Each structure stands twice: as C-alpha cells, then as structure tokens.
Short mmCIF file of C-alpha atoms in Angstrom, two decimals:
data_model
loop_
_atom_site.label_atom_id
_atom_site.label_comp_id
_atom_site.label_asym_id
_atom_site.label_seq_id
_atom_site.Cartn_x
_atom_site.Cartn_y
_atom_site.Cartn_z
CA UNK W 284 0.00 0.00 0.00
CA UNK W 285 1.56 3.65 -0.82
CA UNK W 286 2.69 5.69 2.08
CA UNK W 287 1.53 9.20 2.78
CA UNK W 288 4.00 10.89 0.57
CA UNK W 289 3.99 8.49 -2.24
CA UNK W 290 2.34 11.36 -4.79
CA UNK W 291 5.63 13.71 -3.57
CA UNK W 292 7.90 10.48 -3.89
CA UNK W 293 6.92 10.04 -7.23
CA UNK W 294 7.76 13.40 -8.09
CA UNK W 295 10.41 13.81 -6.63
CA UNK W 296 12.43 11.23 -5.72
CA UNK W 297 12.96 8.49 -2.24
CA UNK W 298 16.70 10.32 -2.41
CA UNK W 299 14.82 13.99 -2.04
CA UNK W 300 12.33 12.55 0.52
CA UNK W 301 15.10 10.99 2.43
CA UNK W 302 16.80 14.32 2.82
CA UNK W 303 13.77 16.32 3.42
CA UNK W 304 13.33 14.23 6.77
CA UNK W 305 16.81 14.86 8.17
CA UNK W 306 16.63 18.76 7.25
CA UNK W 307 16.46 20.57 10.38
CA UNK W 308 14.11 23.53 10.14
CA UNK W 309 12.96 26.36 12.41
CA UNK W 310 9.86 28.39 11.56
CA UNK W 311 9.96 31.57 13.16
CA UNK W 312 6.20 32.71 13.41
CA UNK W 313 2.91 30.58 13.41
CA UNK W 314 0.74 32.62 12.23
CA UNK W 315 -0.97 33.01 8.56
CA UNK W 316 1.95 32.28 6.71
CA UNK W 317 3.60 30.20 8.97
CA UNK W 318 1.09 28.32 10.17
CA UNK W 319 0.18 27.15 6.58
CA UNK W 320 3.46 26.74 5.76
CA UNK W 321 4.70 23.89 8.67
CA UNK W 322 1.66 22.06 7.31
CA UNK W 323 2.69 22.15 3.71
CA UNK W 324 6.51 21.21 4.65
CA UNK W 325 5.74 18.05 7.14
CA UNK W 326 2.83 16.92 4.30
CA UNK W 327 5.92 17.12 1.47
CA UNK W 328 8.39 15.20 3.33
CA UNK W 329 10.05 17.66 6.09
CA UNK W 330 10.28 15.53 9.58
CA UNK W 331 12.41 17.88 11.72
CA UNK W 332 10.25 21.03 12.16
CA UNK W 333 10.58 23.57 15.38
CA UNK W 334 8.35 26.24 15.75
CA UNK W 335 8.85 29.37 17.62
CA UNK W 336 5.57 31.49 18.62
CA UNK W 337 4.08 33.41 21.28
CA UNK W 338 0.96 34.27 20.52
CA UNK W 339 -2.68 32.53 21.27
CA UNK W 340 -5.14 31.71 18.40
CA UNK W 341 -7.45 34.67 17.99
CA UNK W 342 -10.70 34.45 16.23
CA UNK W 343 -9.80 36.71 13.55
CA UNK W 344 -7.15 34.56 12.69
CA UNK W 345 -9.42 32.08 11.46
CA UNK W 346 -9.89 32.41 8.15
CA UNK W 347 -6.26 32.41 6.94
CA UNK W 348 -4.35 30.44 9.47
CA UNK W 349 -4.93 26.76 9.78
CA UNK W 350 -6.69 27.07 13.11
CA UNK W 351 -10.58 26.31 14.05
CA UNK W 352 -13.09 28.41 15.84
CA UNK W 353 -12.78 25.55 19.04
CA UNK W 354 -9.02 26.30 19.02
CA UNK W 355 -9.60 30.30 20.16
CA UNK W 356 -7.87 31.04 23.23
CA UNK W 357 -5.13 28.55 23.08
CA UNK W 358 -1.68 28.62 22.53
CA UNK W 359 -0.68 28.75 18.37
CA UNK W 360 2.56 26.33 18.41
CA UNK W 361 0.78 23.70 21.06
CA UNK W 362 -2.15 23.42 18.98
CA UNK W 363 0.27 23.24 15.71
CA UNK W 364 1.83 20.96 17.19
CA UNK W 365 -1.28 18.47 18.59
CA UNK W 366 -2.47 19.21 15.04
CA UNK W 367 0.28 17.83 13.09
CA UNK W 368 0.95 15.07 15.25
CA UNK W 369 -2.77 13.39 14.84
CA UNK W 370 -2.84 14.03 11.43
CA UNK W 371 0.80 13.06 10.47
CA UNK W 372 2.49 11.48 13.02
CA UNK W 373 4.79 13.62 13.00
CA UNK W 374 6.13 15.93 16.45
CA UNK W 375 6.46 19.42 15.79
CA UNK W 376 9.23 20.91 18.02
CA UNK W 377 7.12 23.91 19.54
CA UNK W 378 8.43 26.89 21.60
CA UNK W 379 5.91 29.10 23.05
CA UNK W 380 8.60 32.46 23.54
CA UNK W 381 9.15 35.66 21.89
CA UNK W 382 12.40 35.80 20.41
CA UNK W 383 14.21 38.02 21.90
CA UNK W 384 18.11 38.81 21.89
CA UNK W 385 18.85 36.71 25.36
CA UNK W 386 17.27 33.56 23.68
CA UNK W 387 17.90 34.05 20.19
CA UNK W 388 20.61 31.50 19.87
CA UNK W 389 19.12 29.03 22.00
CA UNK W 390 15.86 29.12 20.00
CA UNK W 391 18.00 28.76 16.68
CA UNK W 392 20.28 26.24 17.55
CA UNK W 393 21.05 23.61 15.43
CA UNK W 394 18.91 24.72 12.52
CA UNK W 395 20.46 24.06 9.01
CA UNK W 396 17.70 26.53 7.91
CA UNK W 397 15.81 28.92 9.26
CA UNK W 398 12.08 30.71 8.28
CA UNK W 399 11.08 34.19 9.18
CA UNK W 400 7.47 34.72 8.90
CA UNK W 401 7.38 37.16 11.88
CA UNK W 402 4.99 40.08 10.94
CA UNK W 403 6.97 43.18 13.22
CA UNK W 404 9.95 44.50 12.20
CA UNK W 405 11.96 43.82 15.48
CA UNK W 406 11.58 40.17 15.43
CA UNK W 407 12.06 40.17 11.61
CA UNK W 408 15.71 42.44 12.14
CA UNK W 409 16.39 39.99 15.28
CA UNK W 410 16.90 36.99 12.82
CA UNK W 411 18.10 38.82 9.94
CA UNK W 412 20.91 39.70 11.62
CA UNK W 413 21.59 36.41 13.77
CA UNK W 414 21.40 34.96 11.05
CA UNK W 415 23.90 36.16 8.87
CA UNK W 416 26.37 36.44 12.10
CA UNK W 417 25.87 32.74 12.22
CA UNK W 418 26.04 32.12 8.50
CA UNK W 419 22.19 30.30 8.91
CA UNK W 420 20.19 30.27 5.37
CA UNK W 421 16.81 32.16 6.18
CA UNK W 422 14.61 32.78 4.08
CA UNK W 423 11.88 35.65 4.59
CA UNK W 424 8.37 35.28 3.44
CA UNK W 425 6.29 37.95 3.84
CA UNK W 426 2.92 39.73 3.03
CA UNK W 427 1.49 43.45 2.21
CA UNK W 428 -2.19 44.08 0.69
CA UNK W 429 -2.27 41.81 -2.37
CA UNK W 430 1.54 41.74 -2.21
CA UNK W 431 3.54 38.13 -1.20
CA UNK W 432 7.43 37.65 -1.28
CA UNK W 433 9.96 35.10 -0.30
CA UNK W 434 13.49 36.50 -0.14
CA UNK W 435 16.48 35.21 1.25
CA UNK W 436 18.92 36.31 3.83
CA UNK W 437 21.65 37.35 1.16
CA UNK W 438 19.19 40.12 -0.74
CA UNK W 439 16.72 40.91 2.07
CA UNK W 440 15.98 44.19 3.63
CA UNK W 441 13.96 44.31 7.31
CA UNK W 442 11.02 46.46 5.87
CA UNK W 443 10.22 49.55 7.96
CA UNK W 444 7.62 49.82 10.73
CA UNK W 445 4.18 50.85 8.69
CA UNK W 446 2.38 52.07 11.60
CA UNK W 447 -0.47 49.68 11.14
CA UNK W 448 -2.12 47.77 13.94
CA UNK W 449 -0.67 44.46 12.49
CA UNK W 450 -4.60 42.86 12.94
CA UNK W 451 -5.64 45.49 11.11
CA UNK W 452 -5.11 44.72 7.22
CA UNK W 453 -6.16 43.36 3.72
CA UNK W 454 -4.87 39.62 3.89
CA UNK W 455 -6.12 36.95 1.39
CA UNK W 456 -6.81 33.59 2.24
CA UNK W 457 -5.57 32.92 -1.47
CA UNK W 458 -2.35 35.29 -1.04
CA UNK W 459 -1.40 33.94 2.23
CA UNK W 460 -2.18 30.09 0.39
CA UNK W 461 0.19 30.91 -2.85
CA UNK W 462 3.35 32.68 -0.54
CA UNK W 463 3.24 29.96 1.82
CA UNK W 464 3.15 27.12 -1.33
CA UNK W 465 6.42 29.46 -2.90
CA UNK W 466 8.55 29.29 0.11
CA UNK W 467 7.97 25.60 0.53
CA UNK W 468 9.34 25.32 -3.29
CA UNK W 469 11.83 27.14 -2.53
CA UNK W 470 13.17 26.10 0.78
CA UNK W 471 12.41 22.13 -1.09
CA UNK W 472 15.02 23.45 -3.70
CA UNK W 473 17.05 24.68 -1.30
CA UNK W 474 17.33 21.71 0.65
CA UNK W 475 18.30 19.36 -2.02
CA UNK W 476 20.26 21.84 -4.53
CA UNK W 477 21.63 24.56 -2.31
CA UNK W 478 19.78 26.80 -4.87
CA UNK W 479 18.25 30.10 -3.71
CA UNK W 480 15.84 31.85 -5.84
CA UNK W 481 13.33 34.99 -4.60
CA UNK W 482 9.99 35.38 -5.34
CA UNK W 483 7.41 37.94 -6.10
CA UNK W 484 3.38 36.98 -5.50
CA UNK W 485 1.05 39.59 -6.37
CA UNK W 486 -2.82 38.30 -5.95
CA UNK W 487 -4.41 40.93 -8.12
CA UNK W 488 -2.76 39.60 -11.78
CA UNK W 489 -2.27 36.43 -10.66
CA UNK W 490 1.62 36.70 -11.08
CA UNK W 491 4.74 34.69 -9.52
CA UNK W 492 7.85 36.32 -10.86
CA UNK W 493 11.45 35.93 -9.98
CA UNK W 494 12.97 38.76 -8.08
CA UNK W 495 16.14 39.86 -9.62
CA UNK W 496 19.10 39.78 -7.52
#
C-alpha cells in the first residue's frame, strides 16, 4: 500500500524525501503564513520542524491560518503541534517564547535553515541579523495588501515599521495560500540543490515572478 508521501515520492524522488526528513528547520512565526506553511513542509516530506511562537489563536485569525473556531484562546505552536501530530504522526518541536536577543541563539540552535514569517519588524531584524552572524540560510516570506514575497537572507531588507495595527489589514486567504506554497518550493530546492531563488506573488494579476538579484 503507498505511504503518505507516495504522490511527492513520485515526483520527486525516495533520495529527495530521504533528505527532506533529516533537514532541520525552524519556523519563526505561526501565524498566517507560517502556520500554513509547517503544514505544507511536514505533508511534502520535512520531519524535523521547530516552531517558535508566542501568541494565542485569535478568532480573527481564522480564516487564513490553519486554526478552528474551538481552538480560540489557546496557545498557536501547542495546537500546531497536537495538530500535526494526529494528522501526520509527525512531532512538531514547539516553543511558546518571543524571540528576543537573550534567547535568540538558543531558540535557533542547530537549525540548518531557518524561516522568518514574523509580521513586526523587530523580530524580523532579530533573525536577519543572527542569522547572517551565524552564517544560517533564512529565508523571509512575507505579506502586504495583495503583495507576497519570499526573499532570502543574502538580498533581504527588514522592511520599515508601517504604523499599522498588524490585525488590522487586507490579507487573502488565497495570497497567504500561494506565498506559503512558494517558500515551501523554494526552501524544497534549497534543501536538495543549495539553490536560492526569490519570489514575487502579487494576488491581483495572478503573477509569480522571480525577483532579480
């Protein structure tokens, strides 16, 4: 009988699956993008996933994250985590912290890659710059209005504080959907070919385009 990733096994490879479940991978932010995103990875191969969130599920969050209406109130990476485990098998590695400068490099530890889904600038600049002090490939996926990217460390710049209550604006269940499916190309190509490759998503034409670098 064919195993749960015998559709991505046939596209891909057993070699490629193989090394997707060894990668180690931290996901810096649970929310819309990243949320969606941890789901996509484990359900394409990824085994060794660690999540790093502080935030409880709020009901406005709903519609574009992957949690339910029950789930209001509780922590985001413990029910990511319960979540993924009954419907994969699979144990999520979930921190309920803020990232902060003190824990930064705990938190990170041992990641061959790294995520950054974070939706504040501080948090964003915090990993940004760990990051490239620790020579960790990130890459940052992000999301504006009918605007989606995925950049990596090497060409990103920490956007500046918009003065928005970050609650407070256009998101697409479809533009959140289509970012989150990019970056898991991306970090998949990543992962097996070392090749890095950003990404534009705008909702409005219906366009993916390759960001120059």
């Amino acid at each position: 009988m064919p195993g749960k990733f015998h559709h991505e096994e046939i596209y891909r490879g057993a070699e490629v699956l193989q090394k997707l479940s060894e990668t180690r991978l931290t996901v810096c932010g649970a929310g819309a993008l990243g949320s969606n995103l941890v789901e996509t990875l484990l359900r394409q191969g990824f085994g060794r996933i660690r999540v790093i969130d502080k935030d409880r599920v709020e009901e406005h969050n709903v519609n574009n994250q992957i949690y339910g209406i029950n789930e209001v109130g509780n922590w985001k990476v413990q029910v990511l985590q319960s979540r993924m485990f009954r419907s994969l098998n699979v144990e999520v590695e979930a921190i309920r912290d803020e990232l902060t400068e003190k824990n930064v490099s705990k938190h990170l530890a041992g990641s061959e890659i790294v995520v950054d889904t974070f939706d504040n600038t501080g948090s964003r600049k915090l990993v940004t710059e760990h990051c490239r002090e620790q020579s960790i490939p990130c890459l940052h996926a992000g999301l504006s209005a009918d605007y989606g990217e995925t950049i990596w460390n090497d060409d990103y710049r920490v956007p500046e504080e918009g003065g928005q209550d970050i609650c407070d604006y256009p998101l697409a269940r479809n533009l959140v959907l289509l970012t989150a499916s990019v970056a898991a190309e991306s970090l998949i190509r990543f992962a097996i070919e070392r090749h890095r490759e950003n990404y534009s998503i705008t909702l409005r034409d219906y366009s993916i385009r390759s960001l120059e670098r």
